[in-house]
mmCIF file of C-alpha atoms and ligand atoms in Angstrom:
data_model
loop_
_atom_site.group_PDB
_atom_site.id
_atom_site.type_symbol
_atom_site.label_atom_id
_atom_site.label_comp_id
_atom_site.label_asym_id
_atom_site.label_seq_id
_atom_site.Cartn_x
_atom_site.Cartn_y
_atom_site.Cartn_z
ATOM 1 C CA GLU Z 255 -3.052 23.011 40.492
ATOM 2 C CA LYS Z 256 -0.484 20.622 38.565
ATOM 3 C CA GLY Z 257 -1.647 18.047 40.942
ATOM 4 C CA GLY Z 258 1.833 17.039 42.033
ATOM 5 C CA TYR Z 259 3.403 16.989 38.776
ATOM 6 C CA ASP Z 260 6.144 19.240 37.646
ATOM 7 C CA TYR Z 261 4.333 20.277 34.483
ATOM 8 C CA PHE Z 262 0.809 20.917 33.299
ATOM 9 C CA MET Z 263 2.134 18.483 30.143
ATOM 10 C CA LEU Z 264 2.834 15.580 32.505
ATOM 11 C CA LYS Z 265 -0.291 15.856 34.136
ATOM 12 C CA GLU Z 266 -2.229 16.069 31.013
ATOM 13 C CA ILE Z 267 -0.328 12.926 29.785
ATOM 14 C CA ALA Z 268 -1.250 11.101 32.818
ATOM 15 C CA GLU Z 269 -4.912 12.239 32.639
ATOM 16 C CA GLN Z 270 -5.391 10.745 29.033
ATOM 17 C CA PRO Z 271 -6.953 7.273 29.840
ATOM 18 C CA LYS Z 272 -9.680 9.152 32.069
ATOM 19 C CA ALA Z 273 -10.170 11.822 29.239
ATOM 20 C CA VAL Z 274 -10.478 9.152 26.592
ATOM 21 C CA ALA Z 275 -13.038 7.221 28.870
ATOM 22 C CA ASP Z 276 -14.773 10.447 29.545
ATOM 23 C CA THR Z 277 -14.984 11.104 25.696
ATOM 24 C CA LEU Z 278 -16.650 7.968 25.185
ATOM 25 C CA LEU Z 279 -19.068 8.096 28.288
ATOM 26 C CA GLY Z 280 -22.709 7.511 27.491
ATOM 27 C CA ARG Z 281 -22.144 7.654 23.575
ATOM 28 C CA ILE Z 282 -21.942 3.779 23.225
ATOM 29 C CA ASP Z 283 -24.832 1.618 24.410
ATOM 30 C CA ALA Z 284 -24.872 -1.636 25.620
ATOM 31 C CA GLU Z 285 -25.717 -3.229 22.233
ATOM 32 C CA GLY Z 286 -22.726 -1.429 20.950
ATOM 33 C CA SER Z 287 -24.517 1.246 18.988
ATOM 34 C CA LEU Z 288 -23.602 4.905 18.913
ATOM 35 C CA THR Z 289 -25.974 7.327 20.568
ATOM 36 C CA LEU Z 290 -24.367 10.640 19.279
ATOM 37 C CA ASP Z 291 -27.815 12.113 18.995
ATOM 38 C CA GLU Z 292 -26.742 15.299 21.057
ATOM 39 C CA VAL Z 293 -25.016 16.353 17.729
ATOM 40 C CA ARG Z 294 -28.504 17.140 16.411
ATOM 41 C CA ILE Z 295 -27.474 16.550 12.889
ATOM 42 C CA PRO Z 296 -30.809 15.463 11.096
ATOM 43 C CA ALA Z 297 -30.247 11.801 9.773
ATOM 44 C CA SER Z 298 -31.376 13.128 6.164
ATOM 45 C CA VAL Z 299 -28.427 15.270 6.162
ATOM 46 C CA LEU Z 300 -26.136 12.286 7.310
ATOM 47 C CA ARG Z 301 -27.520 9.769 4.973
ATOM 48 C CA GLU Z 302 -27.269 12.179 1.715
ATOM 49 C CA ALA Z 303 -23.949 13.623 2.156
ATOM 50 C CA ASP Z 304 -21.493 12.480 -0.296
ATOM 51 C CA LYS Z 305 -18.324 13.821 1.008
ATOM 52 C CA VAL Z 306 -16.484 14.839 4.155
ATOM 53 C CA VAL Z 307 -14.343 17.654 4.490
ATOM 54 C CA ILE Z 308 -11.894 17.870 7.583
ATOM 55 C CA VAL Z 309 -10.204 21.108 8.655
ATOM 56 C CA ALA Z 310 -8.063 21.902 11.419
ATOM 57 C CA CYS Z 311 -4.623 23.233 12.193
ATOM 58 C CA GLY Z 312 -1.489 21.582 14.058
ATOM 59 C CA THR Z 313 -1.854 18.579 16.444
ATOM 60 C CA ALA Z 314 -6.014 18.715 15.494
ATOM 61 C CA PHE Z 315 -5.052 18.487 11.723
ATOM 62 C CA HIS Z 316 -3.140 15.042 12.662
ATOM 63 C CA ALA Z 317 -6.177 13.833 14.026
ATOM 64 C CA GLY Z 318 -8.125 14.671 11.005
ATOM 65 C CA LEU Z 319 -5.491 13.006 8.863
ATOM 66 C CA ILE Z 320 -6.068 9.730 11.148
ATOM 67 C CA ALA Z 321 -9.885 10.410 10.873
ATOM 68 C CA LYS Z 322 -9.900 10.177 7.101
ATOM 69 C CA TYR Z 323 -8.665 6.411 7.259
ATOM 70 C CA ALA Z 324 -11.426 5.523 9.744
ATOM 71 C CA ILE Z 325 -14.435 7.635 7.822
ATOM 72 C CA GLU Z 326 -13.321 6.053 4.676
ATOM 73 C CA HIS Z 327 -12.700 2.667 5.550
ATOM 74 C CA TRP Z 328 -15.899 2.397 7.689
ATOM 75 C CA THR Z 329 -18.493 4.583 5.915
ATOM 76 C CA ARG Z 330 -16.879 4.510 2.196
ATOM 77 C CA MET Z 331 -17.239 8.052 1.824
ATOM 78 C CA PRO Z 332 -14.746 9.952 0.443
ATOM 79 C CA CYS Z 333 -12.679 12.176 2.889
ATOM 80 C CA GLU Z 334 -10.422 15.127 2.633
ATOM 81 C CA VAL Z 335 -8.561 16.737 5.103
ATOM 82 C CA GLU Z 336 -7.256 20.275 5.003
ATOM 83 C CA LEU Z 337 -5.026 22.566 6.762
ATOM 84 C CA ALA Z 338 -7.711 25.494 7.493
ATOM 85 C CA SER Z 339 -5.171 28.041 6.661
ATOM 86 C CA GLU Z 340 -4.883 26.401 3.309
ATOM 87 C CA PHE Z 341 -8.596 25.725 2.817
ATOM 88 C CA ARG Z 342 -9.764 29.014 2.751
ATOM 89 C CA TYR Z 343 -7.725 30.530 0.194
ATOM 90 C CA ARG Z 344 -8.193 27.729 -2.310
ATOM 91 C CA ASP Z 345 -11.742 28.152 -3.389
ATOM 92 C CA PRO Z 346 -12.647 24.508 -2.257
ATOM 93 C CA ILE Z 347 -15.566 22.743 -3.878
ATOM 94 C CA LEU Z 348 -18.368 22.340 -1.281
ATOM 95 C CA ASP Z 349 -22.095 22.211 -1.486
ATOM 96 C CA ARG Z 350 -25.129 21.299 0.652
ATOM 97 C CA ARG Z 351 -24.231 17.560 0.497
ATOM 98 C CA THR Z 352 -20.345 18.050 2.034
ATOM 99 C CA LEU Z 353 -20.290 17.452 5.634
ATOM 100 C CA VAL Z 354 -17.186 19.821 7.075
ATOM 101 C CA ILE Z 355 -15.965 18.543 10.384
ATOM 102 C CA ALA Z 356 -13.693 21.447 12.113
ATOM 103 C CA ILE Z 357 -11.428 20.054 15.043
ATOM 104 C CA SER Z 358 -10.372 22.508 17.447
ATOM 105 C CA GLN Z 359 -9.166 22.100 20.867
ATOM 106 C CA SER Z 360 -9.554 25.550 22.038
ATOM 107 C CA GLY Z 361 -12.637 26.467 19.496
ATOM 108 C CA GLU Z 362 -10.776 29.644 18.920
ATOM 109 C CA THR Z 363 -8.198 29.114 16.346
ATOM 110 C CA MET Z 364 -8.666 31.831 13.576
ATOM 111 C CA ASP Z 365 -7.825 29.745 10.611
ATOM 112 C CA THR Z 366 -10.153 26.903 11.613
ATOM 113 C CA LEU Z 367 -13.080 29.440 12.392
ATOM 114 C CA MET Z 368 -12.587 31.250 9.133
ATOM 115 C CA ALA Z 369 -12.430 27.675 7.446
ATOM 116 C CA LEU Z 370 -15.816 27.058 8.821
ATOM 117 C CA ARG Z 371 -17.472 30.339 8.120
ATOM 118 C CA HIS Z 372 -16.155 29.802 4.419
ATOM 119 C CA ALA Z 373 -17.903 26.084 4.219
ATOM 120 C CA ARG Z 374 -21.179 27.565 5.885
ATOM 121 C CA GLU Z 375 -21.458 30.179 3.172
ATOM 122 C CA GLN Z 376 -21.266 27.600 0.480
ATOM 123 C CA GLY Z 377 -24.134 25.730 2.193
ATOM 124 C CA ALA Z 378 -22.241 22.950 3.973
ATOM 125 C CA LYS Z 379 -23.293 21.600 7.126
ATOM 126 C CA VAL Z 380 -20.601 21.890 9.862
ATOM 127 C CA LEU Z 381 -19.967 19.566 12.969
ATOM 128 C CA ALA Z 382 -17.117 20.698 15.431
ATOM 129 C CA ILE Z 383 -15.047 18.512 17.350
ATOM 130 C CA CYS Z 384 -14.087 20.457 20.341
ATOM 131 C CA ASN Z 385 -12.930 20.527 23.777
ATOM 132 C CA THR Z 386 -13.847 23.904 24.881
ATOM 133 C CA ASN Z 387 -17.612 24.256 25.947
ATOM 134 C CA GLY Z 388 -19.303 27.379 24.503
ATOM 135 C CA SER Z 389 -16.318 28.703 22.343
ATOM 136 C CA THR Z 390 -16.366 30.318 18.953
ATOM 137 C CA ILE Z 391 -16.280 27.640 16.689
ATOM 138 C CA PRO Z 392 -19.079 25.199 18.406
ATOM 139 C CA ARG Z 393 -21.227 28.391 18.540
ATOM 140 C CA GLU Z 394 -20.989 29.009 14.987
ATOM 141 C CA SER Z 395 -21.047 25.555 13.759
ATOM 142 C CA ASP Z 396 -24.344 23.383 13.249
ATOM 143 C CA ALA Z 397 -23.782 20.858 15.411
ATOM 144 C CA VAL Z 398 -20.663 20.020 17.940
ATOM 145 C CA LEU Z 399 -19.250 16.859 19.746
ATOM 146 C CA TYR Z 400 -17.476 17.950 22.547
ATOM 147 C CA THR Z 401 -14.507 15.755 23.495
ATOM 148 C CA HIS Z 402 -14.585 16.378 27.572
ATOM 149 C CA ALA Z 403 -11.026 15.987 27.870
ATOM 150 C CA GLY Z 404 -10.912 18.871 30.970
ATOM 151 C CA PRO Z 405 -8.824 21.790 30.178
ATOM 152 C CA GLU Z 406 -5.686 21.630 28.453
ATOM 153 C CA VAL Z 407 -3.150 24.129 29.860
ATOM 154 C CA ALA Z 408 0.419 23.121 28.445
ATOM 155 C CA VAL Z 409 0.868 24.706 24.862
ATOM 156 C CA ALA Z 410 1.873 21.072 23.483
ATOM 157 C CA SER Z 411 -1.719 19.238 22.882
ATOM 158 C CA THR Z 412 -1.568 15.813 24.454
ATOM 159 C CA LYS Z 413 -4.845 14.786 26.034
ATOM 160 C CA ALA Z 414 -7.037 16.942 23.282
ATOM 161 C CA PHE Z 415 -5.365 15.210 20.698
ATOM 162 C CA LEU Z 416 -6.286 11.272 22.120
ATOM 163 C CA THR Z 417 -10.015 12.590 22.782
ATOM 164 C CA GLN Z 418 -10.016 14.082 19.333
ATOM 165 C CA LEU Z 419 -9.368 10.860 17.678
ATOM 166 C CA VAL Z 420 -11.936 9.019 19.920
ATOM 167 C CA ALA Z 421 -14.291 11.593 18.650
ATOM 168 C CA CYS Z 422 -13.530 11.136 15.182
ATOM 169 C CA TYR Z 423 -13.829 7.433 15.377
ATOM 170 C CA LEU Z 424 -17.406 7.963 17.076
ATOM 171 C CA VAL Z 425 -18.555 10.126 14.308
ATOM 172 C CA ALA Z 426 -17.123 7.850 11.766
ATOM 173 C CA LEU Z 427 -18.829 4.943 13.244
ATOM 174 C CA TYR Z 428 -21.924 7.149 13.764
ATOM 175 C CA LEU Z 429 -22.061 7.882 10.122
ATOM 176 C CA GLY Z 430 -21.697 4.206 9.189
ATOM 177 C CA GLN Z 431 -24.384 3.462 11.467
ATOM 178 C CA ARG Z 432 -26.863 6.097 10.068
ATOM 179 C CA ARG Z 433 -25.766 5.413 6.441
ATOM 180 C CA GLY Z 434 -26.599 1.613 6.990
ATOM 181 C CA THR Z 435 -23.265 0.748 6.466
ATOM 182 C CA LYS Z 436 -22.947 -3.094 7.014
ATOM 183 C CA TRP Z 437 -22.408 -3.686 10.902
ATOM 184 C CA GLY Z 438 -20.103 -6.722 10.519
ATOM 185 C CA ASP Z 439 -17.749 -8.536 12.945
ATOM 186 C CA GLU Z 440 -15.108 -6.084 12.223
ATOM 187 C CA ILE Z 441 -17.004 -2.953 13.467
ATOM 188 C CA ARG Z 442 -18.533 -4.901 16.256
ATOM 189 C CA ALA Z 443 -14.923 -5.817 17.511
ATOM 190 C CA VAL Z 444 -13.513 -1.908 16.998
ATOM 191 C CA ILE Z 445 -16.406 -0.738 19.242
ATOM 192 C CA ARG Z 446 -15.862 -3.475 21.846
ATOM 193 C CA ASP Z 447 -11.829 -2.580 21.844
ATOM 194 C CA LEU Z 448 -12.668 1.318 21.730
ATOM 195 C CA SER Z 449 -14.735 0.817 24.893
ATOM 196 C CA ARG Z 450 -11.887 -0.697 26.608
ATOM 197 C CA ILE Z 451 -8.989 1.566 25.276
ATOM 198 C CA SER Z 452 -8.613 3.475 28.178
ATOM 199 C CA CYS Z 453 -7.194 0.738 29.723
ATOM 200 C CA GLU Z 454 -4.746 0.044 27.173
ATOM 201 C CA VAL Z 455 -3.600 3.835 27.283
ATOM 202 C CA GLU Z 456 -3.067 3.219 30.997
ATOM 203 C CA ARG Z 457 -0.933 0.572 30.473
ATOM 204 C CA VAL Z 458 1.271 2.118 27.950
ATOM 205 C CA LEU Z 459 1.865 4.964 30.528
ATOM 206 C CA GLU Z 460 3.052 2.387 33.231
ATOM 207 C CA THR Z 461 6.054 1.564 30.834
ATOM 208 C CA MET Z 462 7.544 4.700 30.030
ATOM 209 C CA GLU Z 463 10.623 4.749 32.174
ATOM 210 C CA PRO Z 464 12.942 3.076 29.239
ATOM 211 C CA VAL Z 465 11.395 6.066 26.924
ATOM 212 C CA ARG Z 466 12.380 8.634 29.082
ATOM 213 C CA ALA Z 467 15.891 7.070 29.841
ATOM 214 C CA LEU Z 468 16.143 6.759 25.872
ATOM 215 C CA ALA Z 469 15.128 10.683 25.468
ATOM 216 C CA ARG Z 470 17.545 11.950 27.902
ATOM 217 C CA SER Z 471 20.546 9.847 25.809
ATOM 218 C CA LEU Z 472 19.676 11.631 23.078
ATOM 219 C CA LYS Z 473 19.423 15.636 24.284
ATOM 220 C CA ASP Z 474 22.615 16.704 22.107
ATOM 221 C CA LYS Z 475 21.305 15.154 19.001
ATOM 222 C CA ARG Z 476 20.166 17.763 16.374
ATOM 223 C CA THR Z 477 17.676 15.926 14.367
ATOM 224 C CA VAL Z 478 15.261 12.988 15.000
ATOM 225 C CA LEU Z 479 13.354 11.704 12.221
ATOM 226 C CA PHE Z 480 9.822 9.696 12.280
ATOM 227 C CA LEU Z 481 8.439 6.987 10.162
ATOM 228 C CA GLY Z 482 4.953 5.466 9.753
ATOM 229 C CA ARG Z 483 2.770 4.069 7.474
ATOM 230 C CA HIS Z 484 -1.255 4.182 6.916
ATOM 231 C CA VAL Z 485 -2.298 5.628 10.418
ATOM 232 C CA GLY Z 486 1.316 5.584 11.666
ATOM 233 C CA TYR Z 487 2.203 8.084 9.217
ATOM 234 C CA PRO Z 488 0.210 11.101 10.996
ATOM 235 C CA VAL Z 489 1.430 9.812 14.303
ATOM 236 C CA ALA Z 490 5.062 10.224 12.863
ATOM 237 C CA LEU Z 491 4.053 13.857 12.053
ATOM 238 C CA GLU Z 492 2.629 14.286 15.557
ATOM 239 C CA GLY Z 493 5.760 12.881 17.035
ATOM 240 C CA ALA Z 494 8.010 15.258 15.050
ATOM 241 C CA LEU Z 495 5.321 18.135 15.757
ATOM 242 C CA LYS Z 496 5.904 17.498 19.512
ATOM 243 C CA LEU Z 497 9.758 17.381 19.391
ATOM 244 C CA LYS Z 498 9.978 20.560 17.382
ATOM 245 C CA GLU Z 499 7.556 22.533 19.588
ATOM 246 C CA LEU Z 500 9.146 21.301 22.809
ATOM 247 C CA ALA Z 501 12.713 20.191 22.255
ATOM 248 C CA TYR Z 502 13.198 22.878 19.500
ATOM 249 C CA MET Z 503 14.937 20.003 17.776
ATOM 250 C CA HIS Z 504 14.893 19.399 14.057
ATOM 251 C CA ALA Z 505 12.191 16.709 13.605
ATOM 252 C CA GLU Z 506 10.347 15.510 10.571
ATOM 253 C CA GLY Z 507 7.799 12.601 9.994
ATOM 254 C CA PHE Z 508 7.824 10.950 6.906
ATOM 255 C CA ALA Z 509 5.633 8.134 5.076
ATOM 256 C CA ALA Z 510 7.939 5.307 5.355
ATOM 257 C CA GLY Z 511 6.966 4.304 1.617
ATOM 258 C CA GLU Z 512 8.523 7.563 0.564
ATOM 259 C CA LEU Z 513 11.738 6.845 2.108
ATOM 260 C CA LYS Z 514 13.400 5.850 -1.639
ATOM 261 C CA HIS Z 515 12.057 9.074 -2.983
ATOM 262 C CA GLY Z 516 14.192 11.487 -1.233
ATOM 263 C CA PRO Z 517 14.374 11.124 2.587
ATOM 264 C CA ILE Z 518 16.665 8.128 2.838
ATOM 265 C CA ALA Z 519 19.505 10.504 1.834
ATOM 266 C CA LEU Z 520 19.176 12.169 5.142
ATOM 267 C CA ILE Z 521 20.123 8.954 6.854
ATOM 268 C CA GLU Z 522 23.711 8.755 8.422
ATOM 269 C CA GLU Z 523 25.546 6.851 11.285
ATOM 270 C CA ASP Z 524 23.777 7.125 14.609
ATOM 271 C CA LEU Z 525 20.712 9.265 13.529
ATOM 272 C CA PRO Z 526 17.705 8.390 15.671
ATOM 273 C CA VAL Z 527 14.748 7.244 13.632
ATOM 274 C CA VAL Z 528 11.816 6.559 15.632
ATOM 275 C CA VAL Z 529 9.295 3.964 13.316
ATOM 276 C CA VAL Z 530 5.907 3.137 14.129
ATOM 277 C CA VAL Z 531 5.275 -0.113 12.932
ATOM 278 C CA PRO Z 532 1.533 -1.399 12.071
ATOM 279 C CA SER Z 533 0.166 -4.699 13.529
ATOM 280 C CA PRO Z 534 1.494 -7.568 12.131
ATOM 281 C CA ARG Z 535 -2.222 -8.757 12.072
ATOM 282 C CA GLY Z 536 -4.866 -7.441 9.782
ATOM 283 C CA ARG Z 537 -2.791 -5.532 6.964
ATOM 284 C CA SER Z 538 0.262 -7.776 7.474
ATOM 285 C CA VAL Z 539 1.612 -6.414 3.952
ATOM 286 C CA LEU Z 540 2.193 -2.797 5.422
ATOM 287 C CA HIS Z 541 3.844 -4.444 8.293
ATOM 288 C CA ASP Z 542 6.400 -6.293 6.466
ATOM 289 C CA LYS Z 543 7.313 -3.318 4.234
ATOM 290 C CA ILE Z 544 8.023 -1.360 7.291
ATOM 291 C CA VAL Z 545 10.102 -4.194 8.507
ATOM 292 C CA SER Z 546 12.314 -3.853 5.252
ATOM 293 C CA ASN Z 547 12.266 -0.131 5.649
ATOM 294 C CA ILE Z 548 13.752 -0.475 8.845
ATOM 295 C CA GLN Z 549 16.329 -3.015 7.706
ATOM 296 C CA GLU Z 550 17.097 -0.267 5.038
ATOM 297 C CA ILE Z 551 17.824 2.480 7.331
ATOM 298 C CA ARG Z 552 19.584 0.237 9.748
ATOM 299 C CA ALA Z 553 22.155 -0.901 7.088
ATOM 300 C CA ARG Z 554 22.729 2.575 6.507
ATOM 301 C CA GLY Z 555 23.837 3.779 10.223
ATOM 302 C CA ALA Z 556 20.358 4.660 11.542
ATOM 303 C CA ARG Z 557 19.620 4.137 15.246
ATOM 304 C CA THR Z 558 16.461 2.495 15.081
ATOM 305 C CA ILE Z 559 13.751 3.385 17.624
ATOM 306 C CA VAL Z 560 11.044 0.839 17.087
ATOM 307 C CA ILE Z 561 7.398 1.265 18.166
ATOM 308 C CA ALA Z 562 5.719 -2.010 17.940
ATOM 309 C CA GLU Z 563 2.947 -4.006 19.299
ATOM 310 C CA GLU Z 564 3.650 -6.830 21.881
ATOM 311 C CA GLY Z 565 4.329 -10.156 20.463
ATOM 312 C CA ASP Z 566 5.673 -8.564 17.100
ATOM 313 C CA ASP Z 567 9.040 -10.457 17.120
ATOM 314 C CA ALA Z 568 9.839 -9.642 13.581
ATOM 315 C CA VAL Z 569 11.284 -6.095 14.462
ATOM 316 C CA VAL Z 570 13.303 -7.427 17.145
ATOM 317 C CA PRO Z 571 16.636 -7.958 15.232
ATOM 318 C CA TYR Z 572 16.685 -4.589 13.580
ATOM 319 C CA ALA Z 573 15.419 -2.599 16.792
ATOM 320 C CA ASP Z 574 18.295 -0.298 18.286
ATOM 321 C CA HIS Z 575 15.450 0.354 20.968
ATOM 322 C CA LEU Z 576 12.047 -1.357 21.178
ATOM 323 C CA ILE Z 577 9.124 0.466 22.703
ATOM 324 C CA ARG Z 578 6.042 -1.857 23.143
ATOM 325 C CA ILE Z 579 2.287 -0.624 22.751
ATOM 326 C CA PRO Z 580 -0.485 -3.047 23.173
ATOM 327 C CA ALA Z 581 -2.188 -4.742 20.333
ATOM 328 C CA THR Z 582 -5.263 -2.868 19.030
ATOM 329 C CA PRO Z 583 -7.030 -2.784 15.859
ATOM 330 C CA THR Z 584 -5.077 -1.312 13.050
ATOM 331 C CA LEU Z 585 -7.236 1.936 12.951
ATOM 332 C CA LEU Z 586 -7.137 2.459 16.716
ATOM 333 C CA GLN Z 587 -3.479 2.155 16.968
ATOM 334 C CA PRO Z 588 -2.631 5.964 17.139
ATOM 335 C CA LEU Z 589 -4.230 6.134 20.555
ATOM 336 C CA VAL Z 590 -1.345 3.902 21.889
ATOM 337 C CA ALA Z 591 1.165 4.629 19.646
ATOM 338 C CA THR Z 592 1.241 8.466 20.288
ATOM 339 C CA VAL Z 593 1.726 8.251 23.958
ATOM 340 C CA PRO Z 594 5.347 7.394 23.945
ATOM 341 C CA LEU Z 595 6.084 10.116 21.556
ATOM 342 C CA GLN Z 596 4.332 12.550 23.727
ATOM 343 C CA VAL Z 597 6.750 11.416 26.904
ATOM 344 C CA PHE Z 598 9.740 11.460 24.513
ATOM 345 C CA ALA Z 599 9.254 14.742 23.439
ATOM 346 C CA CYS Z 600 8.478 16.021 27.020
ATOM 347 C CA GLU Z 601 11.543 14.423 28.553
ATOM 348 C CA LEU Z 602 13.948 15.574 26.028
ATOM 349 C CA ALA Z 603 12.704 19.198 26.582
ATOM 350 C CA THR Z 604 13.126 18.879 30.260
ATOM 351 C CA ALA Z 605 16.521 17.305 29.752
ATOM 352 C CA ARG Z 606 17.544 20.148 27.225
ATOM 353 C CA GLY Z 607 16.408 22.742 29.922
ATOM 354 C CA ASN Z 608 13.300 24.131 28.004
ATOM 355 C CA GLU Z 609 10.307 25.646 29.578
ATOM 356 C CA VAL Z 610 8.056 22.494 28.952
ATOM 357 C CA ASP Z 611 4.469 24.086 29.385
ATOM 358 C CA GLN Z 612 5.454 27.299 27.601
ATOM 359 C CA PRO Z 613 7.592 26.701 24.725
ATOM 360 C CA ARG Z 614 9.182 29.707 23.189
ATOM 361 C CA ASN Z 615 7.322 31.740 20.447
ATOM 362 C CA LEU Z 616 3.968 29.802 20.865
ATOM 363 C CA ALA Z 617 0.652 30.618 22.266
ATOM 364 C CA LYS Z 618 -2.040 28.071 23.415
ATOM 365 C CA SER Z 619 -4.719 29.327 21.006
ATOM 366 C CA VAL Z 620 -3.795 30.968 18.018
ATOM 367 C CA THR Z 621 -6.651 33.621 17.552
ATOM 368 C CA VAL Z 622 -4.641 35.422 14.780
ATOM 369 C CA GLU Z 623 -4.224 34.627 11.429
HETATM 370 O O1 M6R N 128 -7.273 25.029 19.678
HETATM 371 P P1 M6R N 128 -6.880 24.263 18.271
HETATM 372 O O2 M6R N 128 -6.961 22.554 18.324
HETATM 373 O O3 M6R N 128 -7.412 24.637 17.064
HETATM 374 O O4 M6R N 128 -5.170 24.575 18.090
HETATM 375 C C1 M6R N 128 -4.733 23.895 16.739
HETATM 376 C C2 M6R N 128 -3.095 23.994 16.963
HETATM 377 O O5 M6R N 128 -2.617 25.206 17.304
HETATM 378 C C3 M6R N 128 -2.419 22.963 18.084
HETATM 379 O O6 M6R N 128 -2.802 21.770 17.883
HETATM 380 C C4 M6R N 128 -1.101 23.100 18.352
HETATM 381 O O7 M6R N 128 -0.208 22.358 17.075
HETATM 382 C C5 M6R N 128 -0.545 22.340 19.468
HETATM 383 N N1 M6R N 128 0.489 23.525 20.156
HETATM 384 C C6 M6R N 128 0.374 21.190 19.202
HETATM 385 O O8 M6R N 128 0.817 20.656 20.444
#
């Protein structure tokens, strides 16, 4: 049942190109328009919504953080992202014009379920992004977009995360389409690149051997830090979460721009720091800023592990280890940048003799508060 792999997690990492393709299947037509009529949210609701609120936990929350960048950029609607466990105890401001998106692989996470119940009581419409057909969260939502990743068995979420991202991009583009956002060249290029992204994920998977070797060499470290900016920041959080739950190591993700506001004090000789570098094309300001962040931490002794686009030469002098990912539009980069972090955490867990599919103290779905 593990299909020849030692762990379900390895199998699920390898399944990601297909999972991503399955999430897209039948949802983009030949003209590059989105066909999500299956979600059955009336066009008037989408047109009149004045705010999006995303609720989720854990890895699904990280997908939501990335979705915020896409939704705000492509639809110009404000979007808040909240941990479901915080949201419902905060007396959030919601009404009939709020579109709530609940993201959950299992569809059974209690905190997310309670958050969506609360939102519906306030009159908000809820769209679930879910991987499990017929589970409670989609049943209790107004609409659902299934991710079609296939069953995810390993406790650590991998293919569910990538497909949640794809579903979020589809929703963001669909919202834009329904609300009459100008369908310019940028959006057309994104849709084209999104429809080809599964090949890029496949290419990343083919180049993971050096990442595995690097992970093994770090097995006796106590701490690994992760830095990113823009959509690379939630990717850094996700990389850190994977490492905590699988390798039981102290791992933290930071927004690179926050370094000087505290975290840089943690940098010491030979501390591994993974940096997710935004594309040098497009928002090149962000790229240049992160290159200076890498220089700053390296000058203080950090061992820099740099994840950067193919052809990005500016990072080469400051990277102790360089992990290449294919060039993608900025907002889609998490789909390729997360994969090495999953492989890294999985290999470290194995090297440390941990139970990969069933880490200590964790359950696949958290159905209690
Ligand atoms: O089933 P859900 O997507 O609602 O689960 C949410 C989290 O419990 C889950 O993503 C958890 O953080 C994973 N173990 C992370 O790998």
